[in-house]
Amino acid sequence: MVGPSRPQFVLFGSSIVQLSFGNGGWGSSLSEIYSRRADVILRGYYGWNSRRAVQVLDDIFPKDASVQPSLVIVYFGGNDSMGPHSSGLGPHVPLPEYVENMKKIALHLKSLSKTLRIIFLSCPPVDEVRLLVHSAYFSELVRTNELCKKYSDACITLCKELDIKVVDLYSALQTISDWETACFTDGIHLSAEGSKIVVKEILKVLREATEWSPSLHWKSMPVEFAEDSPYDLVAADGKRTLNPSTWNFHWESQWD
């Protein structure tokens, strides 16, 4: 590990997490927002469901690690919610088992540290029309918004029971009128516009979590090496230097 040690934000989930550092993704946006404040660490796995995630919890989040994350953002549900395949193969996980798996993930994370914070992302909607175009690549592909909403609602209900923060992606992505075309690249995975919504919802949770101490909202976190230096840029008056450690004017208006 390079130093100094910063708080770690881990993104854990399936392809919506794995792809979050590309195409104007929400992971890359968080990494920019939290630059010099926290390290955003990607643990995303294309095609995974909650069943597979539970199998590797101890490998990804070992209890004996010398440093535990400050925040873990978890997303599973889209692959789980796909209809079952007649062969018994595939990513489908029955709803009761999905809930139990997400509970196992939550309890494991809670056991790592008293100060570790958790945010779950619920199952987002899909563009069913575009999915029909891509369905020729897969066998018996069944992915509908009816199923997505059931898994989303179940995730939200579980989070309320366990007192875990949750972002309702199913509702959030549908707040714009043309969400089917604007929020997705292929009907499932997020476009830059869809990722902007995810970032805003995550930042809203972090801003409103006033009971979390210390706060994990970017405006409340200390900036690394923020002290003034004679090596900083010289001001126009030629008599002083300007400390750029908190300069973010190129994107601050976009995020609060």
Short mmCIF file of C-alpha atoms in Angstrom, two decimals:
data_model
loop_
_atom_site.label_atom_id
_atom_site.label_comp_id
_atom_site.label_asym_id
_atom_site.label_seq_id
_atom_site.Cartn_x
_atom_site.Cartn_y
_atom_site.Cartn_z
CA MET A 1 0.00 0.00 0.00
CA VAL A 2 1.20 3.50 -0.79
CA GLY A 3 0.90 6.10 1.94
CA PRO A 4 -0.36 8.06 3.64
CA SER A 5 -3.32 5.88 4.48
CA ARG A 6 -6.65 7.30 3.36
CA PRO A 7 -10.19 6.10 4.13
CA GLN A 8 -11.17 3.31 1.76
CA PHE A 9 -14.46 3.28 -0.14
CA VAL A 10 -15.06 -0.16 -1.66
CA LEU A 11 -17.54 -0.69 -4.52
CA PHE A 12 -18.67 -4.34 -4.42
CA GLY A 13 -21.04 -5.87 -6.92
CA SER A 14 -21.68 -7.18 -10.40
CA SER A 15 -21.18 -5.56 -13.82
CA ILE A 16 -22.79 -2.24 -12.89
CA VAL A 17 -19.89 -1.98 -10.42
CA GLN A 18 -17.18 -3.46 -12.66
CA LEU A 19 -18.03 -1.03 -15.47
CA SER A 20 -18.35 1.98 -13.17
CA PHE A 21 -14.89 3.35 -13.97
CA GLY A 22 -15.53 3.64 -17.71
CA ASN A 23 -17.81 5.67 -19.98
CA GLY A 24 -18.27 8.48 -17.46
CA GLY A 25 -19.18 5.90 -14.84
CA TRP A 26 -20.31 6.56 -11.28
CA GLY A 27 -17.21 4.92 -9.78
CA SER A 28 -14.86 7.21 -11.67
CA SER A 29 -16.95 10.22 -10.65
CA LEU A 30 -16.72 9.23 -6.99
CA SER A 31 -12.98 8.76 -7.37
CA GLU A 32 -12.67 12.29 -8.74
CA ILE A 33 -14.93 13.82 -6.11
CA TYR A 34 -13.01 12.12 -3.30
CA SER A 35 -9.54 12.74 -4.72
CA ARG A 36 -7.12 13.56 -1.87
CA ARG A 37 -9.84 12.50 0.58
CA ALA A 38 -10.48 8.76 0.11
CA ASP A 39 -9.38 5.86 -2.10
CA VAL A 40 -12.22 4.38 -4.14
CA ILE A 41 -11.52 0.66 -4.63
CA LEU A 42 -13.28 -1.40 -7.28
CA ARG A 43 -14.45 -4.93 -6.56
CA GLY A 44 -16.89 -5.52 -9.41
CA TYR A 45 -17.53 -8.82 -11.18
CA TYR A 46 -19.37 -9.08 -14.47
CA GLY A 47 -22.29 -11.52 -14.40
CA TRP A 48 -22.18 -12.26 -10.67
CA ASN A 49 -25.21 -12.80 -8.47
CA SER A 50 -25.60 -12.63 -4.69
CA ARG A 51 -25.02 -16.39 -4.36
CA ARG A 52 -21.55 -16.12 -5.83
CA ALA A 53 -20.80 -12.99 -3.79
CA VAL A 54 -21.50 -14.78 -0.52
CA GLN A 55 -19.00 -17.49 -1.45
CA VAL A 56 -16.10 -15.03 -1.54
CA LEU A 57 -16.98 -12.62 1.28
CA ASP A 58 -14.07 -13.72 3.46
CA ASP A 59 -11.64 -13.39 0.53
CA ILE A 60 -12.70 -9.87 -0.43
CA PHE A 61 -13.42 -8.63 3.10
CA PRO A 62 -11.21 -10.64 5.50
CA LYS A 63 -12.01 -10.09 9.15
CA ASP A 64 -8.35 -10.07 10.12
CA ALA A 65 -7.34 -7.30 7.69
CA SER A 66 -5.15 -4.65 9.31
CA VAL A 67 -7.23 -1.90 7.69
CA GLN A 68 -11.00 -2.08 7.17
CA PRO A 69 -12.97 0.07 4.74
CA SER A 70 -14.73 3.21 5.88
CA LEU A 71 -17.55 2.67 3.38
CA VAL A 72 -18.77 -0.25 1.28
CA ILE A 73 -21.31 0.31 -1.49
CA VAL A 74 -22.97 -2.97 -2.49
CA TYR A 75 -24.96 -3.80 -5.61
CA PHE A 76 -26.38 -7.21 -6.49
CA GLY A 77 -29.84 -7.99 -7.82
CA GLY A 78 -30.02 -7.48 -11.56
CA ASN A 79 -28.63 -10.92 -12.40
CA ASP A 80 -30.44 -12.55 -9.48
CA SER A 81 -33.76 -11.21 -10.80
CA MET A 82 -33.43 -12.83 -14.22
CA GLY A 83 -35.96 -15.54 -14.84
CA PRO A 84 -34.81 -19.12 -14.17
CA HIS A 85 -33.39 -21.18 -17.03
CA SER A 86 -34.94 -24.57 -17.75
CA SER A 87 -31.50 -26.22 -17.39
CA GLY A 88 -31.05 -24.97 -13.85
CA LEU A 89 -27.96 -23.07 -14.96
CA GLY A 90 -27.58 -19.32 -15.02
CA PRO A 91 -27.60 -16.41 -12.59
CA HIS A 92 -31.19 -16.56 -11.33
CA VAL A 93 -31.54 -16.62 -7.54
CA PRO A 94 -35.02 -17.07 -6.03
CA LEU A 95 -36.20 -13.96 -4.20
CA PRO A 96 -36.13 -15.45 -0.65
CA GLU A 97 -32.56 -16.67 -1.16
CA TYR A 98 -31.54 -13.31 -2.65
CA VAL A 99 -32.79 -11.57 0.49
CA GLU A 100 -30.94 -14.04 2.70
CA ASN A 101 -27.73 -13.61 0.70
CA MET A 102 -27.90 -9.83 0.93
CA LYS A 103 -28.47 -10.17 4.66
CA LYS A 104 -25.34 -12.33 4.93
CA ILE A 105 -23.35 -9.69 3.06
CA ALA A 106 -24.65 -6.94 5.32
CA LEU A 107 -23.97 -8.82 8.54
CA HIS A 108 -20.49 -9.81 7.43
CA LEU A 109 -19.63 -6.20 6.62
CA LYS A 110 -21.08 -4.98 9.91
CA SER A 111 -18.88 -7.46 11.77
CA LEU A 112 -15.67 -6.01 10.31
CA SER A 113 -15.67 -2.71 12.17
CA LYS A 114 -17.96 -0.55 14.28
CA THR A 115 -17.12 2.42 12.09
CA LEU A 116 -17.64 0.73 8.71
CA ARG A 117 -20.58 2.27 6.86
CA ILE A 118 -22.74 0.49 4.27
CA ILE A 119 -24.89 1.63 1.36
CA PHE A 120 -26.88 -0.85 -0.71
CA LEU A 121 -28.00 -0.06 -4.26
CA SER A 122 -31.29 -1.71 -5.19
CA CYS A 123 -32.03 -3.41 -8.51
CA PRO A 124 -32.47 -0.84 -11.30
CA PRO A 125 -35.02 -1.04 -14.11
CA VAL A 126 -34.12 -2.18 -17.63
CA ASP A 127 -35.04 -1.14 -21.14
CA GLU A 128 -37.09 -4.18 -22.11
CA VAL A 129 -37.31 -3.15 -25.78
CA ARG A 130 -33.55 -3.04 -26.26
CA LEU A 131 -33.11 -6.30 -24.36
CA LEU A 132 -35.16 -8.08 -27.00
CA VAL A 133 -32.56 -7.05 -29.60
CA HIS A 134 -29.72 -8.58 -27.57
CA SER A 135 -31.63 -11.69 -26.48
CA ALA A 136 -30.36 -13.70 -29.46
CA TYR A 137 -26.96 -13.96 -27.74
CA PHE A 138 -28.41 -15.81 -24.75
CA SER A 139 -30.71 -18.75 -24.14
CA GLU A 140 -34.13 -18.06 -22.61
CA LEU A 141 -33.17 -14.54 -21.50
CA VAL A 142 -35.91 -13.29 -19.18
CA ARG A 143 -35.38 -9.87 -17.65
CA THR A 144 -38.38 -7.69 -16.96
CA ASN A 145 -39.13 -4.58 -14.95
CA GLU A 146 -41.75 -6.50 -13.02
CA LEU A 147 -39.03 -8.82 -11.72
CA CYS A 148 -36.57 -5.95 -11.20
CA LYS A 149 -39.06 -4.11 -9.00
CA LYS A 150 -39.72 -7.18 -6.84
CA TYR A 151 -36.01 -7.56 -6.12
CA SER A 152 -35.57 -3.82 -5.63
CA ASP A 153 -38.43 -3.68 -3.14
CA ALA A 154 -37.07 -6.70 -1.28
CA CYS A 155 -33.63 -5.08 -0.98
CA ILE A 156 -35.14 -1.84 0.33
CA THR A 157 -37.26 -3.71 2.88
CA LEU A 158 -34.22 -5.65 4.11
CA CYS A 159 -32.20 -2.45 4.49
CA LYS A 160 -34.94 -0.92 6.62
CA GLU A 161 -34.94 -4.01 8.84
CA LEU A 162 -31.14 -3.95 9.23
CA ASP A 163 -30.86 -0.15 9.49
CA ILE A 164 -28.72 0.09 6.35
CA LYS A 165 -28.70 3.04 3.98
CA VAL A 166 -30.12 2.22 0.57
CA VAL A 167 -30.44 3.94 -2.80
CA ASP A 168 -33.65 3.05 -4.62
CA LEU A 169 -32.17 2.77 -8.12
CA TYR A 170 -35.40 1.42 -9.56
CA SER A 171 -37.16 4.71 -8.80
CA ALA A 172 -34.19 7.08 -9.14
CA LEU A 173 -33.36 6.14 -12.72
CA GLN A 174 -36.96 6.68 -13.79
CA THR A 175 -37.07 10.31 -12.66
CA ILE A 176 -36.30 11.52 -16.19
CA SER A 177 -38.82 11.10 -18.97
CA ASP A 178 -36.57 9.34 -21.49
CA TRP A 179 -34.86 7.10 -18.94
CA GLU A 180 -34.90 3.97 -21.14
CA THR A 181 -32.63 5.53 -23.75
CA ALA A 182 -30.81 8.08 -21.58
CA CYS A 183 -29.74 5.92 -18.63
CA PHE A 184 -28.44 2.79 -20.35
CA THR A 185 -25.86 1.85 -22.95
CA ASP A 186 -27.47 -1.48 -23.84
CA GLY A 187 -30.70 -1.62 -21.87
CA ILE A 188 -28.99 -2.86 -18.69
CA HIS A 189 -25.66 -1.15 -18.06
CA LEU A 190 -25.45 2.50 -17.12
CA SER A 191 -24.63 5.34 -19.46
CA ALA A 192 -22.89 8.51 -18.27
CA GLU A 193 -26.31 10.07 -17.68
CA GLY A 194 -27.47 7.09 -15.63
CA SER A 195 -24.25 7.18 -13.63
CA LYS A 196 -24.79 10.86 -12.79
CA ILE A 197 -28.06 9.93 -11.14
CA VAL A 198 -26.36 7.18 -9.13
CA VAL A 199 -23.64 9.58 -7.93
CA LYS A 200 -26.18 12.21 -6.88
CA GLU A 201 -28.18 9.63 -4.92
CA ILE A 202 -25.07 8.29 -3.16
CA LEU A 203 -23.90 11.79 -2.26
CA LYS A 204 -27.38 12.58 -0.95
CA VAL A 205 -27.19 9.59 1.39
CA LEU A 206 -23.72 10.61 2.57
CA ARG A 207 -24.77 14.22 3.10
CA GLU A 208 -27.90 13.31 5.06
CA ALA A 209 -26.25 10.64 7.23
CA THR A 210 -25.66 13.14 10.03
CA GLU A 211 -25.45 10.33 12.59
CA TRP A 212 -22.30 8.99 10.93
CA SER A 213 -19.20 10.24 12.71
CA PRO A 214 -16.95 11.14 11.09
CA SER A 215 -18.99 12.31 8.12
CA LEU A 216 -18.16 10.65 4.81
CA HIS A 217 -19.56 13.43 2.65
CA TRP A 218 -16.74 14.85 0.56
CA LYS A 219 -17.15 18.42 1.76
CA SER A 220 -16.71 17.30 5.38
CA MET A 221 -13.61 15.15 4.91
CA PRO A 222 -10.07 16.46 5.34
CA VAL A 223 -7.90 16.98 2.27
CA GLU A 224 -4.53 15.28 2.21
CA PHE A 225 -1.48 17.62 2.35
CA ALA A 226 -3.68 20.72 2.52
CA GLU A 227 -1.11 22.98 4.17
CA ASP A 228 0.15 26.14 2.43
CA SER A 229 3.47 25.88 0.64
CA PRO A 230 5.90 28.43 -0.83
CA TYR A 231 5.99 26.15 -3.88
CA ASP A 232 2.32 26.80 -4.72
CA LEU A 233 1.38 29.01 -7.66
CA VAL A 234 2.11 32.69 -7.16
CA ALA A 235 -0.89 35.03 -7.02
CA ALA A 236 -1.34 37.92 -9.45
CA ASP A 237 -0.09 40.44 -6.88
CA GLY A 238 3.25 38.58 -6.76
CA LYS A 239 3.28 38.67 -2.96
CA ARG A 240 1.69 35.39 -1.95
CA THR A 241 0.99 31.88 -3.13
CA LEU A 242 -2.37 30.27 -3.79
CA ASN A 243 -3.10 26.92 -2.14
CA PRO A 244 -4.72 24.65 -4.77
CA SER A 245 -5.35 21.66 -2.49
CA THR A 246 -9.12 22.18 -2.43
CA TRP A 247 -9.58 23.49 -5.96
CA ASN A 248 -12.45 21.67 -7.65
CA PHE A 249 -14.16 24.51 -9.50
CA HIS A 250 -14.25 22.42 -12.70
CA TRP A 251 -16.86 20.12 -11.21
CA GLU A 252 -18.00 21.48 -7.84
CA SER A 253 -21.16 23.03 -9.32
CA GLN A 254 -22.24 19.56 -10.46
CA TRP A 255 -22.02 17.83 -7.08
CA ASP A 256 -23.11 19.00 -3.65
#
